[in-house]
Coordinates of C-alpha atoms in Angstrom, one line a residue:
M234 CA -0.1 0.5 -0.1
E235 CA 2.6 2.7 0.7
A236 CA 4.6 1.4 -2.6
Y237 CA 1.1 2.7 -4.3
K238 CA 0.5 5.8 -2.5
K239 CA 4.2 6.8 -3.4
W240 CA 3.0 6.3 -6.9
V241 CA 0.1 7.5 -7.1
R242 CA 1.6 11.0 -5.4
R243 CA 4.5 10.7 -7.6
N244 CA 2.1 10.2 -11.7
K245 CA -0.5 12.7 -10.2
D246 CA -1.4 13.9 -13.4
Y247 CA -1.6 10.1 -14.8
V248 CA -4.2 9.0 -12.4
H249 CA -6.5 11.8 -13.3
S250 CA -6.1 11.3 -16.7
L251 CA -6.6 7.2 -15.9
E252 CA -9.6 8.4 -13.9
S253 CA -11.4 10.3 -16.4
L254 CA -10.8 8.0 -19.4
A255 CA -12.6 4.7 -16.8
N256 CA -15.3 7.1 -16.0
G257 CA -16.1 8.0 -19.5
L258 CA -16.0 4.6 -20.5
T259 CA -18.7 3.6 -18.2
W260 CA -21.2 5.6 -20.3
L261 CA -20.8 2.2 -22.9
L262 CA -21.8 -0.4 -20.0
P263 CA -25.7 -0.1 -20.3
E264 CA -25.6 -1.9 -23.7
R265 CA -23.6 -4.7 -22.7
F266 CA -25.6 -5.0 -19.2
S267 CA -28.9 -4.3 -20.7
A268 CA -30.9 -7.2 -18.7
S269 CA -29.8 -5.6 -15.6
E270 CA -28.7 -2.0 -14.0
I271 CA -26.7 -3.6 -11.2
G272 CA -23.3 -4.4 -13.6
P273 CA -22.9 -0.7 -14.9
E274 CA -23.6 0.6 -11.0
A275 CA -21.0 -1.7 -9.1
V276 CA -18.6 -0.9 -12.3
T277 CA -19.1 3.0 -11.4
A278 CA -19.1 2.6 -7.5
I279 CA -15.7 0.6 -7.9
L280 CA -14.3 3.5 -10.1
G281 CA -15.8 6.2 -7.4
I282 CA -14.2 4.4 -4.9
I283 CA -10.7 4.1 -5.9
T284 CA -10.9 8.0 -7.2
A285 CA -11.8 8.9 -3.8
I286 CA -8.8 6.8 -2.4
N287 CA -6.5 8.7 -4.8
E288 CA -7.7 11.8 -4.2
H289 CA -7.9 11.0 -0.5
I290 CA -3.7 9.6 -1.4
I291 CA -3.2 12.8 -3.1
D292 CA -4.4 15.2 -0.4
T293 CA -2.7 13.9 2.4
T294 CA 0.9 14.3 1.1
S295 CA 0.7 18.3 1.8
T296 CA -0.6 17.7 5.4
Q297 CA 2.3 15.0 5.7
T298 CA 5.0 17.3 5.3
S299 CA 3.5 20.8 6.3
A300 CA 5.1 22.2 9.7
G301 CA 3.3 24.1 12.3
P302 CA 0.4 22.7 14.6
V303 CA 0.5 18.6 15.1
E304 CA -3.8 17.7 14.1
P305 CA -4.5 14.4 16.2
N306 CA -4.9 11.6 14.0
S307 CA -8.8 10.9 13.1
F308 CA -10.9 8.4 11.0
P309 CA -11.0 9.5 7.1
Y310 CA -14.6 10.8 7.5
S311 CA -14.1 12.4 4.0
L312 CA -12.9 9.8 2.3
C313 CA -15.4 7.6 4.2
T314 CA -18.4 9.7 2.7
S315 CA -17.4 9.8 -0.9
A316 CA -17.2 5.9 -1.0
I317 CA -20.7 5.6 0.9
K318 CA -22.3 8.4 -2.0
D319 CA -20.5 6.2 -4.9
L320 CA -22.5 3.1 -3.4
E321 CA -25.9 4.6 -2.8
T322 CA -26.9 4.3 -6.2
L323 CA -25.6 0.4 -6.4
V324 CA -27.8 -0.4 -2.8
E325 CA -30.9 1.5 -4.4
V326 CA -30.6 -0.7 -7.8
A327 CA -29.7 -4.3 -6.2
A328 CA -32.3 -3.7 -3.2
Q329 CA -35.4 -2.7 -5.8
H330 CA -33.8 -5.4 -8.3
Y331 CA -34.0 -8.2 -5.2
Y332 CA -36.6 -6.8 -2.9
G333 CA -38.7 -4.6 -4.9
D334 CA -40.1 -0.9 -4.9
D335 CA -41.5 -0.9 -1.5
K336 CA -38.7 -2.8 0.3
K337 CA -36.0 -1.2 -1.2
W338 CA -36.9 2.3 0.9
N339 CA -35.2 0.1 3.5
F340 CA -31.9 0.0 2.1
I341 CA -31.9 3.0 1.4
A342 CA -33.0 4.3 4.8
V343 CA -29.8 2.3 6.0
T344 CA -27.6 4.3 3.6
E345 CA -28.9 7.7 4.6
A346 CA -28.5 7.1 8.4
T347 CA -24.7 5.9 8.3
K348 CA -24.2 9.2 5.9
V349 CA -25.8 10.8 8.8
L350 CA -23.7 9.5 11.9
V351 CA -20.4 10.2 9.8
R352 CA -21.5 13.4 8.7
L353 CA -22.0 14.1 12.2
A354 CA -19.1 12.7 13.6
L355 CA -17.0 14.5 11.2
F356 CA -18.6 17.6 12.2
R357 CA -17.8 17.2 15.7
N358 CA -14.6 16.0 15.1
S359 CA -13.6 19.3 12.8
G360 CA -14.4 21.4 15.8
Y361 CA -18.3 22.4 14.4
K362 CA -16.9 23.8 11.3
M363 CA -19.4 23.7 8.0
L364 CA -19.5 20.5 6.1
L365 CA -18.2 21.2 2.3
H366 CA -20.4 19.2 0.0
G367 CA -21.6 17.2 2.5
G368 CA -18.2 16.1 4.1
E369 CA -16.5 15.3 0.8
T370 CA -14.5 18.6 1.0
P371 CA -12.3 19.2 4.0
N372 CA -13.3 22.2 6.1
T373 CA -9.5 23.2 6.4
E374 CA -9.7 26.9 6.2
K375 CA -9.6 29.3 9.5
H376 CA -12.2 31.5 10.6
S377 CA -10.3 35.1 10.9
D378 CA -12.8 36.0 14.0
F379 CA -11.7 32.5 15.5
S380 CA -7.9 33.1 14.8
S381 CA -7.7 36.4 15.8
S382 CA -9.4 35.2 19.4
Q383 CA -6.7 32.2 19.4
H384 CA -3.7 34.8 18.9
N385 CA -5.3 37.3 22.2
G386 CA -5.6 33.9 23.7
R387 CA -9.8 34.6 24.6
D388 CA -10.8 31.9 21.9
F389 CA -13.2 29.7 23.2
R390 CA -10.6 28.9 26.3
G391 CA -11.0 30.6 29.6
H392 CA -9.0 32.8 32.1
G393 CA -7.6 29.2 33.5
A394 CA -6.3 28.0 29.9
H395 CA -5.1 31.5 29.3
R396 CA -3.0 31.5 32.0
G397 CA -1.9 28.0 30.9
S398 CA -1.3 28.8 27.7
N399 CA 1.1 31.9 29.0
E400 CA 3.0 29.4 30.8
Q401 CA 3.4 27.0 28.2
N402 CA 4.2 30.0 25.9
S403 CA 7.3 31.1 28.6
W404 CA 8.2 27.3 29.0
N405 CA 8.8 27.2 25.6
L406 CA 11.0 30.5 25.7
E407 CA 13.3 29.1 28.5
G408 CA 13.6 25.6 27.3
R409 CA 15.1 27.5 23.7
A410 CA 17.4 30.0 25.6
L411 CA 18.4 26.7 27.8
S412 CA 19.3 24.6 25.1
A413 CA 20.6 27.8 23.1
L414 CA 23.2 28.2 26.0
G415 CA 24.1 24.6 26.4
R416 CA 24.8 23.9 22.6
F417 CA 26.6 27.6 22.7
G418 CA 28.8 25.8 26.1
E419 CA 29.4 22.5 24.8
N420 CA 30.1 22.9 21.2
A421 CA 33.9 23.0 21.6
R422 CA 33.8 19.4 23.3
M423 CA 31.0 17.6 21.4
G424 CA 33.6 16.5 18.8
S425 CA 36.4 14.9 21.7
D426 CA 34.1 13.3 24.3
P427 CA 31.1 10.8 23.0
V428 CA 29.6 10.5 26.3
R429 CA 29.2 14.0 27.0
L430 CA 27.8 14.4 23.1
R431 CA 25.2 11.8 24.3
G432 CA 24.6 13.4 27.9
V433 CA 23.9 17.2 25.6
Q434 CA 21.5 15.5 23.0
H435 CA 19.6 13.8 25.7
Q436 CA 19.3 17.2 27.7
Q437 CA 18.3 18.9 24.3
A438 CA 15.4 16.3 23.7
I439 CA 14.0 17.1 27.5
M440 CA 14.2 20.3 27.2
E441 CA 12.6 20.7 23.1
P442 CA 8.9 21.4 23.8
P443 CA 6.7 19.1 22.5
P444 CA 4.9 19.2 19.2
Q445 CA 1.8 21.1 19.6
M446 CA -1.6 19.7 18.8
I447 CA -4.4 21.4 17.5
E448 CA -7.5 22.3 19.9
R449 CA -10.7 22.1 18.2
P450 CA -13.3 24.2 20.2
S451 CA -16.0 21.9 21.8
L452 CA -20.3 22.5 21.9
S453 CA -20.3 24.2 25.0
M454 CA -17.1 26.8 24.4
I455 CA -19.1 27.5 21.0
L456 CA -22.2 27.9 22.8
S457 CA -20.7 30.2 25.3
E458 CA -18.6 31.8 23.1
K459 CA -21.3 32.6 20.1
G460 CA -24.6 32.7 22.1
V461 CA -27.5 32.5 19.9
Q462 CA -25.8 32.9 16.3
G463 CA -23.7 29.7 17.5
A464 CA -26.7 27.4 18.4
L465 CA -28.7 28.8 15.5
F466 CA -25.3 27.5 13.5
L467 CA -25.6 24.2 14.7
M468 CA -28.9 23.6 14.8
G469 CA -28.7 24.4 11.1
E470 CA -26.0 22.3 10.2
V471 CA -27.6 19.0 12.1
L472 CA -30.9 20.0 9.7
F473 CA -29.2 20.5 6.6
I474 CA -27.0 16.5 7.8
T475 CA -30.8 14.9 8.9
R476 CA -33.2 16.0 6.0
P477 CA -32.2 13.2 3.5
L478 CA -33.1 10.9 6.5
I479 CA -36.3 12.6 7.8
Y480 CA -37.1 12.4 3.6
V481 CA -36.4 8.8 3.4
L482 CA -38.0 7.5 7.0
L483 CA -41.4 9.8 5.7
I484 CA -41.3 8.3 1.9
R485 CA -41.5 4.7 4.1
K486 CA -44.1 5.3 6.4
Y487 CA -46.4 7.5 3.2
G488 CA -45.3 6.6 0.1
I489 CA -43.4 8.5 -2.3
R490 CA -46.6 9.9 -4.0
S491 CA -47.7 11.6 -1.1
W492 CA -47.3 15.2 -0.6
I493 CA -46.2 14.8 2.7
P494 CA -42.4 13.8 2.5
W495 CA -42.2 16.4 0.2
F496 CA -43.2 19.3 2.0
L497 CA -41.7 18.4 5.3
S498 CA -38.3 17.5 3.5
L499 CA -39.1 21.2 1.9
A500 CA -40.2 22.8 5.6
V501 CA -36.1 21.1 7.4
D502 CA -34.7 23.1 4.6
A503 CA -36.2 26.4 4.4
I504 CA -35.8 25.9 8.2
G505 CA -31.9 25.2 8.5
A506 CA -31.1 28.0 5.7
G507 CA -33.1 30.5 7.5
F508 CA -30.7 29.6 10.8
S509 CA -28.0 29.8 8.1
T510 CA -29.5 33.1 7.0
Q511 CA -29.6 34.6 10.0
V512 CA -25.9 33.6 11.3
V513 CA -24.4 35.4 8.0
K514 CA -26.4 38.4 8.9
S515 CA -25.3 38.6 12.4
R516 CA -22.1 40.2 12.9
D517 CA -20.7 37.8 15.5
Y518 CA -20.3 34.8 13.2
H519 CA -17.7 35.2 9.7
L520 CA -17.9 32.3 7.2
T521 CA -15.2 31.9 5.4
A522 CA -15.0 32.0 1.6
S523 CA -15.3 28.1 1.2
E524 CA -18.2 28.4 3.3
Q525 CA -19.9 31.1 1.7
D526 CA -20.0 29.2 -1.8
E527 CA -21.3 26.6 -0.1
L528 CA -24.3 27.9 1.4
K529 CA -24.6 28.9 -2.4
R530 CA -24.6 25.3 -3.3
R531 CA -26.9 24.5 -1.1
K532 CA -29.6 26.7 -2.3
L533 CA -28.9 25.7 -5.7
L534 CA -30.0 21.9 -4.5
W535 CA -33.5 23.3 -4.0
A536 CA -33.8 23.2 -7.7
L537 CA -34.2 19.3 -7.1
Y538 CA -37.3 19.4 -5.2
L539 CA -38.6 20.2 -8.9
M540 CA -37.6 16.6 -10.3
R541 CA -38.9 14.7 -6.8
D542 CA -42.2 13.1 -6.7
P543 CA -45.1 14.1 -7.1
F544 CA -43.8 16.9 -7.9
F545 CA -42.3 15.8 -11.2
S546 CA -45.2 13.5 -12.0
K547 CA -47.9 16.2 -11.0
Y548 CA -46.0 19.2 -13.3
T549 CA -42.0 18.8 -14.4
R550 CA -43.1 15.9 -16.9
Q551 CA -46.0 17.5 -18.9
R552 CA -43.4 20.4 -18.9
L553 CA -40.6 18.6 -20.2
Q554 CA -43.1 16.5 -22.8
S555 CA -44.6 19.8 -23.8
T556 CA -41.1 21.4 -25.0
E557 CA -40.2 17.9 -26.6
K558 CA -43.1 18.2 -28.6
L559 CA -42.4 22.1 -29.5
L560 CA -39.0 21.5 -30.8
E561 CA -39.6 18.2 -32.2
P562 CA -39.7 19.3 -36.0
V563 CA -36.0 21.4 -35.6
P564 CA -34.2 18.9 -37.2
V565 CA -31.2 18.9 -34.6
I566 CA -32.2 20.2 -31.6
G567 CA -35.3 18.4 -31.2
L568 CA -33.3 15.3 -31.7
L569 CA -31.4 16.4 -28.8
T570 CA -34.1 17.6 -26.6
A571 CA -35.7 14.5 -27.1
K572 CA -32.9 12.7 -25.8
I573 CA -32.0 15.1 -23.1
V574 CA -35.8 14.5 -21.4
E575 CA -34.9 11.0 -21.8
L576 CA -32.3 11.0 -19.7
V577 CA -34.4 13.2 -17.2
V578 CA -37.0 11.2 -16.9
G579 CA -34.9 8.2 -16.4
A580 CA -32.7 9.8 -13.9
Q581 CA -35.8 10.7 -12.1
T582 CA -36.7 7.4 -10.9
R583 CA -33.3 7.2 -9.2
Y584 CA -33.7 8.4 -5.9
T585 CA -30.1 9.0 -5.2
Y586 CA -29.3 11.0 -8.5
M587 CA -32.1 13.6 -7.0
S588 CA -32.1 13.4 -3.2
G589 CA -29.2 15.7 -2.7
S590 CA -27.6 14.5 0.1

């Protein structure tokens, strides 16, 4: 595995080219597996997982070679989230093939519940930062207000932690000064006295301060520091994470043709977006550029409600069919429109294509 990691890191461009070629060839698979969709989806899922693993290997290169505070070892949540998203369509197709349209929602619910658990763990492990692309992209940018408060010793810590930070800084200065003095005084004798050399090296190892670990804010720290705005931000993120699971559980109970799952899912999205909007408007909580782009992306996902039943069956499908008939006489545009409508209608039958999760 280490040899494979080194090869991927040395040949990043070559790996990306192979992945693009392989993903493009998957469009030819339905002709070979026309009897079932499980084959093409399995190949697509495997290629997606391999791509996610390669991206994780490439992304971790910079973190291993960068200096600065040490980040504690953690589970690769982003990689796990990408793998689950690559597998979810295969799970849906296989469940529908072997268990039928009604019981497939049990397997989809298990998949969504797994994603919720992984994302909540990632949300907590990241210090309650906003999830980018559902947790597939690590949120590594630092908030300006958080970093400035950390520099002034007022971050999510109290006076006792601030005093401990000052003591640690003084210890670092004293340790470095003593280490420098020891090296200066012993340089002349180290070459001729190996025993003294080992003693000095041991003393320097003791005086060197341990690597600083990145301190992540806890839930109580955020609530005490940010107050109402922090609570609104946390609730908005939790609603965004759990909304797909709520939607699937409602479909299991009321059916895909019922308006109840559609409206309640839309209400959860609207409430979560309202919380996030309120946080953005406040001056106490500053979002990074990536987080602002993430909020825009989430608003664009609302367009998927036009593609979900029962709205699609009652309104969107009719609009698509009327547009297809209108453009059918046009030589080239009519053919392209018919193909696009066919692809859209086919993709709409898959929950995972239109879930936005």
